[in-house]
Amino acid sequence: MTSRPARSAARPPGPLEPLLALDARLEGVWAWVQAQMRPDAAHDDAHLLRVARWTLRCAPEVAPVLAVAAALTHDVVNLPKNHPQRAQASELGAQAVKEALPALGFTPADAHEVALAVRDHSYSRGAVPQTPLGAALQDADRLDALGALGVLRVAGVGGQLGRALLDPLDPWAQTREPDDLAFTVDHFFTKLLRLEGAFHTPAGQSEARRRTRTMRAFLAELAAELEVDPPGE
């Protein structure tokens, strides 16, 4: 696992503080993630914070400390989209979480539950979570791929990987197979617009519908600027 340089122990007050204040153990979880995780344009501290908030909303029946711990650790092994082991990243992360959390004050049973959620959250792995925590974490992580944030994140990753924005001859992949390794906009068709029907929790389902409408509106505006018909028409 590639580590990033440790940050200063002094952290200015911010939106993370109320989450860490839920349980004293979460400070240790956050420090461990900071030491281990390799962030990128779409998987950074702000992403972890947003996923934590939505995991709490999607799993009101789950102990808050476990919901936040799962969210903060879910990308602790973060491999680039084009990495050959990308599909195994969540399994590697789950193993790391299962080993680390007991030393941070969690019971083996709680560490196992968090690790299962981390293992099953990944879109690449294609798993259906078997626990309420897993379902909530998967929903929360997928919500961050949708809406205005989703547009920003897919553009950020596309730039990081050197993808072209779109195919000028066929921007909606109507006469070819979508290729999101070549064109950023193709990721809407290989993944993002397919997510709406795959949410598990009522909170996640409702928010996914709203955010998907935002993304479709973005594509309609993009079509107008390209002077072509919108996708699906």
PDB file of C-alpha atoms in Angstrom:
ATOM      1  CA  MET A   1       0.000   0.000   0.000  1.00  0.00           C
ATOM      2  CA  THR A   2       1.418   3.398  -0.949  1.00  0.00           C
ATOM      3  CA  SER A   3       1.493   5.871   1.905  1.00  0.00           C
ATOM      4  CA  ARG A   4       1.259   9.608   1.644  1.00  0.00           C
ATOM      5  CA  PRO A   5       3.294  11.980   3.824  1.00  0.00           C
ATOM      6  CA  ALA A   6       1.857  12.403   7.309  1.00  0.00           C
ATOM      7  CA  ARG A   7       0.103  15.684   7.946  1.00  0.00           C
ATOM      8  CA  SER A   8       0.546  17.939  10.895  1.00  0.00           C
ATOM      9  CA  ALA A   9      -1.313  16.764  13.986  1.00  0.00           C
ATOM     10  CA  ALA A  10      -2.870  20.211  14.297  1.00  0.00           C
ATOM     11  CA  ARG A  11      -5.998  20.380  12.168  1.00  0.00           C
ATOM     12  CA  PRO A  12      -8.077  23.548  11.828  1.00  0.00           C
ATOM     13  CA  PRO A  13     -11.739  23.262  12.778  1.00  0.00           C
ATOM     14  CA  GLY A  14     -13.899  22.245   9.862  1.00  0.00           C
ATOM     15  CA  PRO A  15     -16.813  20.118   8.689  1.00  0.00           C
ATOM     16  CA  LEU A  16     -14.998  16.915   9.694  1.00  0.00           C
ATOM     17  CA  GLU A  17     -15.030  17.793  13.392  1.00  0.00           C
ATOM     18  CA  PRO A  18     -18.678  16.876  14.179  1.00  0.00           C
ATOM     19  CA  LEU A  19     -18.140  13.458  12.624  1.00  0.00           C
ATOM     20  CA  LEU A  20     -14.969  12.717  14.565  1.00  0.00           C
ATOM     21  CA  ALA A  21     -16.663  13.941  17.736  1.00  0.00           C
ATOM     22  CA  LEU A  22     -19.204  11.105  17.473  1.00  0.00           C
ATOM     23  CA  ASP A  23     -16.700   8.681  18.977  1.00  0.00           C
ATOM     24  CA  ALA A  24     -13.143   9.115  20.279  1.00  0.00           C
ATOM     25  CA  ARG A  25     -11.924   6.175  18.184  1.00  0.00           C
ATOM     26  CA  LEU A  26     -12.622   8.030  14.952  1.00  0.00           C
ATOM     27  CA  GLU A  27      -9.641  10.347  15.479  1.00  0.00           C
ATOM     28  CA  GLY A  28      -7.426   7.286  15.254  1.00  0.00           C
ATOM     29  CA  VAL A  29      -9.265   6.037  12.181  1.00  0.00           C
ATOM     30  CA  TRP A  30      -8.788   9.389  10.466  1.00  0.00           C
ATOM     31  CA  ALA A  31      -5.083   9.514  11.326  1.00  0.00           C
ATOM     32  CA  TRP A  32      -4.609   5.985   9.953  1.00  0.00           C
ATOM     33  CA  VAL A  33      -6.398   6.847   6.698  1.00  0.00           C
ATOM     34  CA  GLN A  34      -4.308   9.993   6.314  1.00  0.00           C
ATOM     35  CA  ALA A  35      -1.137   7.928   6.629  1.00  0.00           C
ATOM     36  CA  GLN A  36      -2.238   5.176   4.227  1.00  0.00           C
ATOM     37  CA  MET A  37      -4.513   6.522   1.516  1.00  0.00           C
ATOM     38  CA  ARG A  38      -3.192   7.840  -1.781  1.00  0.00           C
ATOM     39  CA  PRO A  39      -5.706  10.518  -2.867  1.00  0.00           C
ATOM     40  CA  ASP A  40      -6.523  11.681  -6.374  1.00  0.00           C
ATOM     41  CA  ALA A  41      -8.795  14.267  -7.969  1.00  0.00           C
ATOM     42  CA  ALA A  42     -11.972  12.311  -7.212  1.00  0.00           C
ATOM     43  CA  HIS A  43     -10.929  10.414  -4.078  1.00  0.00           C
ATOM     44  CA  ASP A  44      -9.744  12.928  -1.520  1.00  0.00           C
ATOM     45  CA  ASP A  45     -10.591  14.056   2.006  1.00  0.00           C
ATOM     46  CA  ALA A  46     -13.645  15.982   0.807  1.00  0.00           C
ATOM     47  CA  HIS A  47     -14.981  12.845  -0.891  1.00  0.00           C
ATOM     48  CA  LEU A  48     -14.577  10.855   2.343  1.00  0.00           C
ATOM     49  CA  LEU A  49     -16.446  13.544   4.261  1.00  0.00           C
ATOM     50  CA  ARG A  50     -19.351  13.591   1.810  1.00  0.00           C
ATOM     51  CA  VAL A  51     -19.583   9.797   1.815  1.00  0.00           C
ATOM     52  CA  ALA A  52     -19.595   9.790   5.624  1.00  0.00           C
ATOM     53  CA  ARG A  53     -22.509  12.213   5.754  1.00  0.00           C
ATOM     54  CA  TRP A  54     -24.557  10.166   3.315  1.00  0.00           C
ATOM     55  CA  THR A  55     -23.688   6.851   4.940  1.00  0.00           C
ATOM     56  CA  LEU A  56     -25.177   8.208   8.155  1.00  0.00           C
ATOM     57  CA  ARG A  57     -28.307   9.341   6.313  1.00  0.00           C
ATOM     58  CA  CYS A  58     -28.697   6.046   4.466  1.00  0.00           C
ATOM     59  CA  ALA A  59     -28.202   3.892   7.574  1.00  0.00           C
ATOM     60  CA  PRO A  60     -29.969   5.512  10.530  1.00  0.00           C
ATOM     61  CA  GLU A  61     -30.237   2.088  12.190  1.00  0.00           C
ATOM     62  CA  VAL A  62     -26.461   1.476  12.141  1.00  0.00           C
ATOM     63  CA  ALA A  63     -24.165   2.622  14.958  1.00  0.00           C
ATOM     64  CA  PRO A  64     -22.865   6.033  13.815  1.00  0.00           C
ATOM     65  CA  VAL A  65     -19.278   5.180  14.705  1.00  0.00           C
ATOM     66  CA  LEU A  66     -19.358   2.211  12.333  1.00  0.00           C
ATOM     67  CA  ALA A  67     -21.003   4.230   9.555  1.00  0.00           C
ATOM     68  CA  VAL A  68     -18.347   6.932   9.769  1.00  0.00           C
ATOM     69  CA  ALA A  69     -15.496   4.437  10.143  1.00  0.00           C
ATOM     70  CA  ALA A  70     -16.636   2.619   6.995  1.00  0.00           C
ATOM     71  CA  ALA A  71     -16.916   5.849   5.033  1.00  0.00           C
ATOM     72  CA  LEU A  72     -13.527   7.187   6.115  1.00  0.00           C
ATOM     73  CA  THR A  73     -11.761   3.919   5.279  1.00  0.00           C
ATOM     74  CA  HIS A  74     -13.579   2.835   2.121  1.00  0.00           C
ATOM     75  CA  ASP A  75     -10.883   4.181  -0.249  1.00  0.00           C
ATOM     76  CA  VAL A  76      -7.865   3.446   1.949  1.00  0.00           C
ATOM     77  CA  VAL A  77      -6.495   1.378  -0.957  1.00  0.00           C
ATOM     78  CA  ASN A  78      -7.140   3.715  -3.875  1.00  0.00           C
ATOM     79  CA  LEU A  79      -5.835   2.483  -7.221  1.00  0.00           C
ATOM     80  CA  PRO A  80      -6.109   4.467 -10.469  1.00  0.00           C
ATOM     81  CA  LYS A  81      -9.000   3.582 -12.787  1.00  0.00           C
ATOM     82  CA  ASN A  82      -6.570   2.105 -15.298  1.00  0.00           C
ATOM     83  CA  HIS A  83      -4.598   0.059 -12.751  1.00  0.00           C
ATOM     84  CA  PRO A  84      -4.621  -3.710 -13.493  1.00  0.00           C
ATOM     85  CA  GLN A  85      -5.681  -4.464  -9.904  1.00  0.00           C
ATOM     86  CA  ARG A  86      -8.422  -1.827  -9.808  1.00  0.00           C
ATOM     87  CA  ALA A  87     -11.158  -4.448  -9.377  1.00  0.00           C
ATOM     88  CA  GLN A  88      -9.364  -5.839  -6.313  1.00  0.00           C
ATOM     89  CA  ALA A  89      -8.856  -2.485  -4.565  1.00  0.00           C
ATOM     90  CA  SER A  90     -11.851  -2.842  -2.255  1.00  0.00           C
ATOM     91  CA  GLU A  91     -10.785  -6.344  -1.216  1.00  0.00           C
ATOM     92  CA  LEU A  92      -7.284  -5.112  -0.420  1.00  0.00           C
ATOM     93  CA  GLY A  93      -8.781  -2.198   1.499  1.00  0.00           C
ATOM     94  CA  ALA A  94     -11.106  -4.465   3.441  1.00  0.00           C
ATOM     95  CA  GLN A  95      -8.215  -6.650   4.553  1.00  0.00           C
ATOM     96  CA  ALA A  96      -6.259  -3.591   5.686  1.00  0.00           C
ATOM     97  CA  VAL A  97      -9.295  -2.286   7.598  1.00  0.00           C
ATOM     98  CA  LYS A  98      -9.918  -5.622   9.284  1.00  0.00           C
ATOM     99  CA  GLU A  99      -6.319  -5.711  10.483  1.00  0.00           C
ATOM    100  CA  ALA A 100      -6.088  -2.056  11.562  1.00  0.00           C
ATOM    101  CA  LEU A 101      -9.347  -1.337  13.397  1.00  0.00           C
ATOM    102  CA  PRO A 102      -8.838  -3.641  16.411  1.00  0.00           C
ATOM    103  CA  ALA A 103      -5.651  -1.709  17.247  1.00  0.00           C
ATOM    104  CA  LEU A 104      -7.742   1.484  17.109  1.00  0.00           C
ATOM    105  CA  GLY A 105     -10.194   0.288  19.755  1.00  0.00           C
ATOM    106  CA  PHE A 106     -12.797  -1.607  17.695  1.00  0.00           C
ATOM    107  CA  THR A 107     -13.928  -5.106  18.542  1.00  0.00           C
ATOM    108  CA  PRO A 108     -13.068  -7.828  16.029  1.00  0.00           C
ATOM    109  CA  ALA A 109     -16.784  -8.123  15.240  1.00  0.00           C
ATOM    110  CA  ASP A 110     -17.106  -4.401  14.498  1.00  0.00           C
ATOM    111  CA  ALA A 111     -13.899  -4.446  12.443  1.00  0.00           C
ATOM    112  CA  HIS A 112     -15.308  -7.356  10.449  1.00  0.00           C
ATOM    113  CA  GLU A 113     -18.584  -5.510   9.781  1.00  0.00           C
ATOM    114  CA  VAL A 114     -16.768  -2.390   8.590  1.00  0.00           C
ATOM    115  CA  ALA A 115     -14.427  -4.483   6.445  1.00  0.00           C
ATOM    116  CA  LEU A 116     -17.370  -6.248   4.768  1.00  0.00           C
ATOM    117  CA  ALA A 117     -18.900  -2.881   3.884  1.00  0.00           C
ATOM    118  CA  VAL A 118     -15.584  -1.636   2.485  1.00  0.00           C
ATOM    119  CA  ARG A 119     -15.147  -4.819   0.454  1.00  0.00           C
ATOM    120  CA  ASP A 120     -18.614  -4.675  -1.101  1.00  0.00           C
ATOM    121  CA  HIS A 121     -18.963  -0.942  -1.796  1.00  0.00           C
ATOM    122  CA  SER A 122     -16.983  -1.005  -5.039  1.00  0.00           C
ATOM    123  CA  TYR A 123     -18.704  -0.643  -8.415  1.00  0.00           C
ATOM    124  CA  SER A 124     -15.804  -2.464 -10.056  1.00  0.00           C
ATOM    125  CA  ARG A 125     -16.306  -5.507  -7.844  1.00  0.00           C
ATOM    126  CA  GLY A 126     -20.005  -5.698  -8.706  1.00  0.00           C
ATOM    127  CA  ALA A 127     -21.078  -6.968  -5.268  1.00  0.00           C
ATOM    128  CA  VAL A 128     -24.521  -6.622  -3.711  1.00  0.00           C
ATOM    129  CA  PRO A 129     -23.955  -5.706  -0.035  1.00  0.00           C
ATOM    130  CA  GLN A 130     -25.364  -8.153   2.494  1.00  0.00           C
ATOM    131  CA  THR A 131     -25.593  -5.801   5.499  1.00  0.00           C
ATOM    132  CA  PRO A 132     -27.355  -2.474   6.172  1.00  0.00           C
ATOM    133  CA  LEU A 133     -23.956  -0.818   6.630  1.00  0.00           C
ATOM    134  CA  GLY A 134     -22.718  -2.201   3.316  1.00  0.00           C
ATOM    135  CA  ALA A 135     -25.850  -1.035   1.491  1.00  0.00           C
ATOM    136  CA  ALA A 136     -25.572   2.443   3.006  1.00  0.00           C
ATOM    137  CA  LEU A 137     -21.878   2.799   2.189  1.00  0.00           C
ATOM    138  CA  GLN A 138     -22.390   1.653  -1.391  1.00  0.00           C
ATOM    139  CA  ASP A 139     -25.275   4.092  -1.841  1.00  0.00           C
ATOM    140  CA  ALA A 140     -23.313   6.972  -0.315  1.00  0.00           C
ATOM    141  CA  ASP A 141     -20.267   6.327  -2.473  1.00  0.00           C
ATOM    142  CA  ARG A 142     -22.356   6.041  -5.639  1.00  0.00           C
ATOM    143  CA  LEU A 143     -24.225   9.253  -4.859  1.00  0.00           C
ATOM    144  CA  ASP A 144     -20.919  11.093  -4.998  1.00  0.00           C
ATOM    145  CA  ALA A 145     -20.520   9.893  -8.597  1.00  0.00           C
ATOM    146  CA  LEU A 146     -23.792  11.592  -9.588  1.00  0.00           C
ATOM    147  CA  GLY A 147     -25.084  15.137  -9.931  1.00  0.00           C
ATOM    148  CA  ALA A 148     -22.939  18.248 -10.242  1.00  0.00           C
ATOM    149  CA  LEU A 149     -20.262  16.652  -8.085  1.00  0.00           C
ATOM    150  CA  GLY A 150     -20.281  13.659 -10.388  1.00  0.00           C
ATOM    151  CA  VAL A 151     -19.648  15.875 -13.404  1.00  0.00           C
ATOM    152  CA  LEU A 152     -16.695  17.502 -11.635  1.00  0.00           C
ATOM    153  CA  ARG A 153     -15.270  14.195 -10.479  1.00  0.00           C
ATOM    154  CA  VAL A 154     -15.478  12.438 -13.848  1.00  0.00           C
ATOM    155  CA  ALA A 155     -13.825  15.439 -15.496  1.00  0.00           C
ATOM    156  CA  GLY A 156     -11.088  15.454 -12.864  1.00  0.00           C
ATOM    157  CA  VAL A 157     -10.335  11.762 -13.326  1.00  0.00           C
ATOM    158  CA  GLY A 158     -10.460  12.096 -17.095  1.00  0.00           C
ATOM    159  CA  GLY A 159      -7.893  14.875 -16.994  1.00  0.00           C
ATOM    160  CA  GLN A 160      -5.711  12.941 -14.606  1.00  0.00           C
ATOM    161  CA  LEU A 161      -5.695   9.927 -16.945  1.00  0.00           C
ATOM    162  CA  GLY A 162      -5.222  11.981 -20.091  1.00  0.00           C
ATOM    163  CA  ARG A 163      -8.556  11.086 -21.685  1.00  0.00           C
ATOM    164  CA  ALA A 164     -10.072  13.188 -24.444  1.00  0.00           C
ATOM    165  CA  LEU A 165     -13.260  14.968 -23.381  1.00  0.00           C
ATOM    166  CA  LEU A 166     -15.397  13.307 -26.055  1.00  0.00           C
ATOM    167  CA  ASP A 167     -15.450  11.778 -29.512  1.00  0.00           C
ATOM    168  CA  PRO A 168     -16.273  14.731 -31.809  1.00  0.00           C
ATOM    169  CA  LEU A 169     -17.758  12.456 -34.465  1.00  0.00           C
ATOM    170  CA  ASP A 170     -19.953  10.423 -32.106  1.00  0.00           C
ATOM    171  CA  PRO A 171     -20.076  12.050 -28.640  1.00  0.00           C
ATOM    172  CA  TRP A 172     -22.838   9.744 -27.317  1.00  0.00           C
ATOM    173  CA  ALA A 173     -21.301   6.493 -28.611  1.00  0.00           C
ATOM    174  CA  GLN A 174     -24.293   5.744 -30.843  1.00  0.00           C
ATOM    175  CA  THR A 175     -22.353   3.976 -33.628  1.00  0.00           C
ATOM    176  CA  ARG A 176     -19.505   2.524 -31.566  1.00  0.00           C
ATOM    177  CA  GLU A 177     -18.919   0.845 -28.226  1.00  0.00           C
ATOM    178  CA  PRO A 178     -18.528   3.351 -25.371  1.00  0.00           C
ATOM    179  CA  ASP A 179     -14.885   3.629 -24.334  1.00  0.00           C
ATOM    180  CA  ASP A 180     -14.386   5.566 -21.107  1.00  0.00           C
ATOM    181  CA  LEU A 181     -10.640   4.926 -21.176  1.00  0.00           C
ATOM    182  CA  ALA A 182     -10.486   7.075 -24.308  1.00  0.00           C
ATOM    183  CA  PHE A 183     -13.314   9.611 -23.791  1.00  0.00           C
ATOM    184  CA  THR A 184     -14.457  11.170 -20.524  1.00  0.00           C
ATOM    185  CA  VAL A 185     -18.072  11.654 -21.638  1.00  0.00           C
ATOM    186  CA  ASP A 186     -18.337   7.944 -22.410  1.00  0.00           C
ATOM    187  CA  HIS A 187     -18.212   7.274 -18.656  1.00  0.00           C
ATOM    188  CA  PHE A 188     -21.757   8.619 -18.448  1.00  0.00           C
ATOM    189  CA  PHE A 189     -22.864   5.732 -20.653  1.00  0.00           C
ATOM    190  CA  THR A 190     -20.643   2.962 -19.271  1.00  0.00           C
ATOM    191  CA  LYS A 191     -21.518   3.698 -15.631  1.00  0.00           C
ATOM    192  CA  LEU A 192     -22.995   6.948 -14.369  1.00  0.00           C
ATOM    193  CA  LEU A 193     -26.418   6.900 -16.043  1.00  0.00           C
ATOM    194  CA  ARG A 194     -26.794   3.227 -15.109  1.00  0.00           C
ATOM    195  CA  LEU A 195     -26.451   3.804 -11.375  1.00  0.00           C
ATOM    196  CA  GLU A 196     -29.901   5.217 -10.600  1.00  0.00           C
ATOM    197  CA  GLY A 197     -31.645   1.840 -10.466  1.00  0.00           C
ATOM    198  CA  ALA A 198     -28.989   0.195  -8.301  1.00  0.00           C
ATOM    199  CA  PHE A 199     -29.550   1.989  -4.992  1.00  0.00           C
ATOM    200  CA  HIS A 200     -30.708   0.113  -1.887  1.00  0.00           C
ATOM    201  CA  THR A 201     -31.857   2.634   0.711  1.00  0.00           C
ATOM    202  CA  PRO A 202     -34.824   5.033   0.516  1.00  0.00           C
ATOM    203  CA  ALA A 203     -32.570   8.038   1.119  1.00  0.00           C
ATOM    204  CA  GLY A 204     -30.126   6.893  -1.530  1.00  0.00           C
ATOM    205  CA  GLN A 205     -32.828   6.137  -4.093  1.00  0.00           C
ATOM    206  CA  SER A 206     -34.452   9.542  -3.714  1.00  0.00           C
ATOM    207  CA  GLU A 207     -31.192  11.469  -3.950  1.00  0.00           C
ATOM    208  CA  ALA A 208     -29.980   9.359  -6.880  1.00  0.00           C
ATOM    209  CA  ARG A 209     -33.068  10.277  -8.897  1.00  0.00           C
ATOM    210  CA  ARG A 210     -32.485  13.971  -8.246  1.00  0.00           C
ATOM    211  CA  ARG A 211     -28.796  13.840  -9.102  1.00  0.00           C
ATOM    212  CA  THR A 212     -29.353  11.800 -12.251  1.00  0.00           C
ATOM    213  CA  ARG A 213     -31.745  14.485 -13.516  1.00  0.00           C
ATOM    214  CA  THR A 214     -28.940  16.998 -12.975  1.00  0.00           C
ATOM    215  CA  MET A 215     -26.561  14.917 -15.055  1.00  0.00           C
ATOM    216  CA  ARG A 216     -29.071  14.493 -17.864  1.00  0.00           C
ATOM    217  CA  ALA A 217     -29.605  18.262 -17.863  1.00  0.00           C
ATOM    218  CA  PHE A 218     -25.846  18.723 -18.155  1.00  0.00           C
ATOM    219  CA  LEU A 219     -25.712  16.402 -21.169  1.00  0.00           C
ATOM    220  CA  ALA A 220     -28.628  18.229 -22.771  1.00  0.00           C
ATOM    221  CA  GLU A 221     -26.782  21.528 -22.374  1.00  0.00           C
ATOM    222  CA  LEU A 222     -23.607  19.949 -23.737  1.00  0.00           C
ATOM    223  CA  ALA A 223     -25.570  18.713 -26.741  1.00  0.00           C
ATOM    224  CA  ALA A 224     -26.895  22.229 -27.366  1.00  0.00           C
ATOM    225  CA  GLU A 225     -23.368  23.642 -27.299  1.00  0.00           C
ATOM    226  CA  LEU A 226     -22.124  20.894 -29.622  1.00  0.00           C
ATOM    227  CA  GLU A 227     -25.145  21.530 -31.900  1.00  0.00           C
ATOM    228  CA  VAL A 228     -26.168  17.872 -31.891  1.00  0.00           C
ATOM    229  CA  ASP A 229     -29.205  15.989 -30.625  1.00  0.00           C
ATOM    230  CA  PRO A 230     -29.119  15.054 -26.922  1.00  0.00           C
ATOM    231  CA  PRO A 231     -28.330  11.453 -25.932  1.00  0.00           C
ATOM    232  CA  GLY A 232     -31.191   9.061 -26.538  1.00  0.00           C
ATOM    233  CA  GLU A 233     -32.881  11.219 -29.161  1.00  0.00           C
TER     234      GLU A 233
END
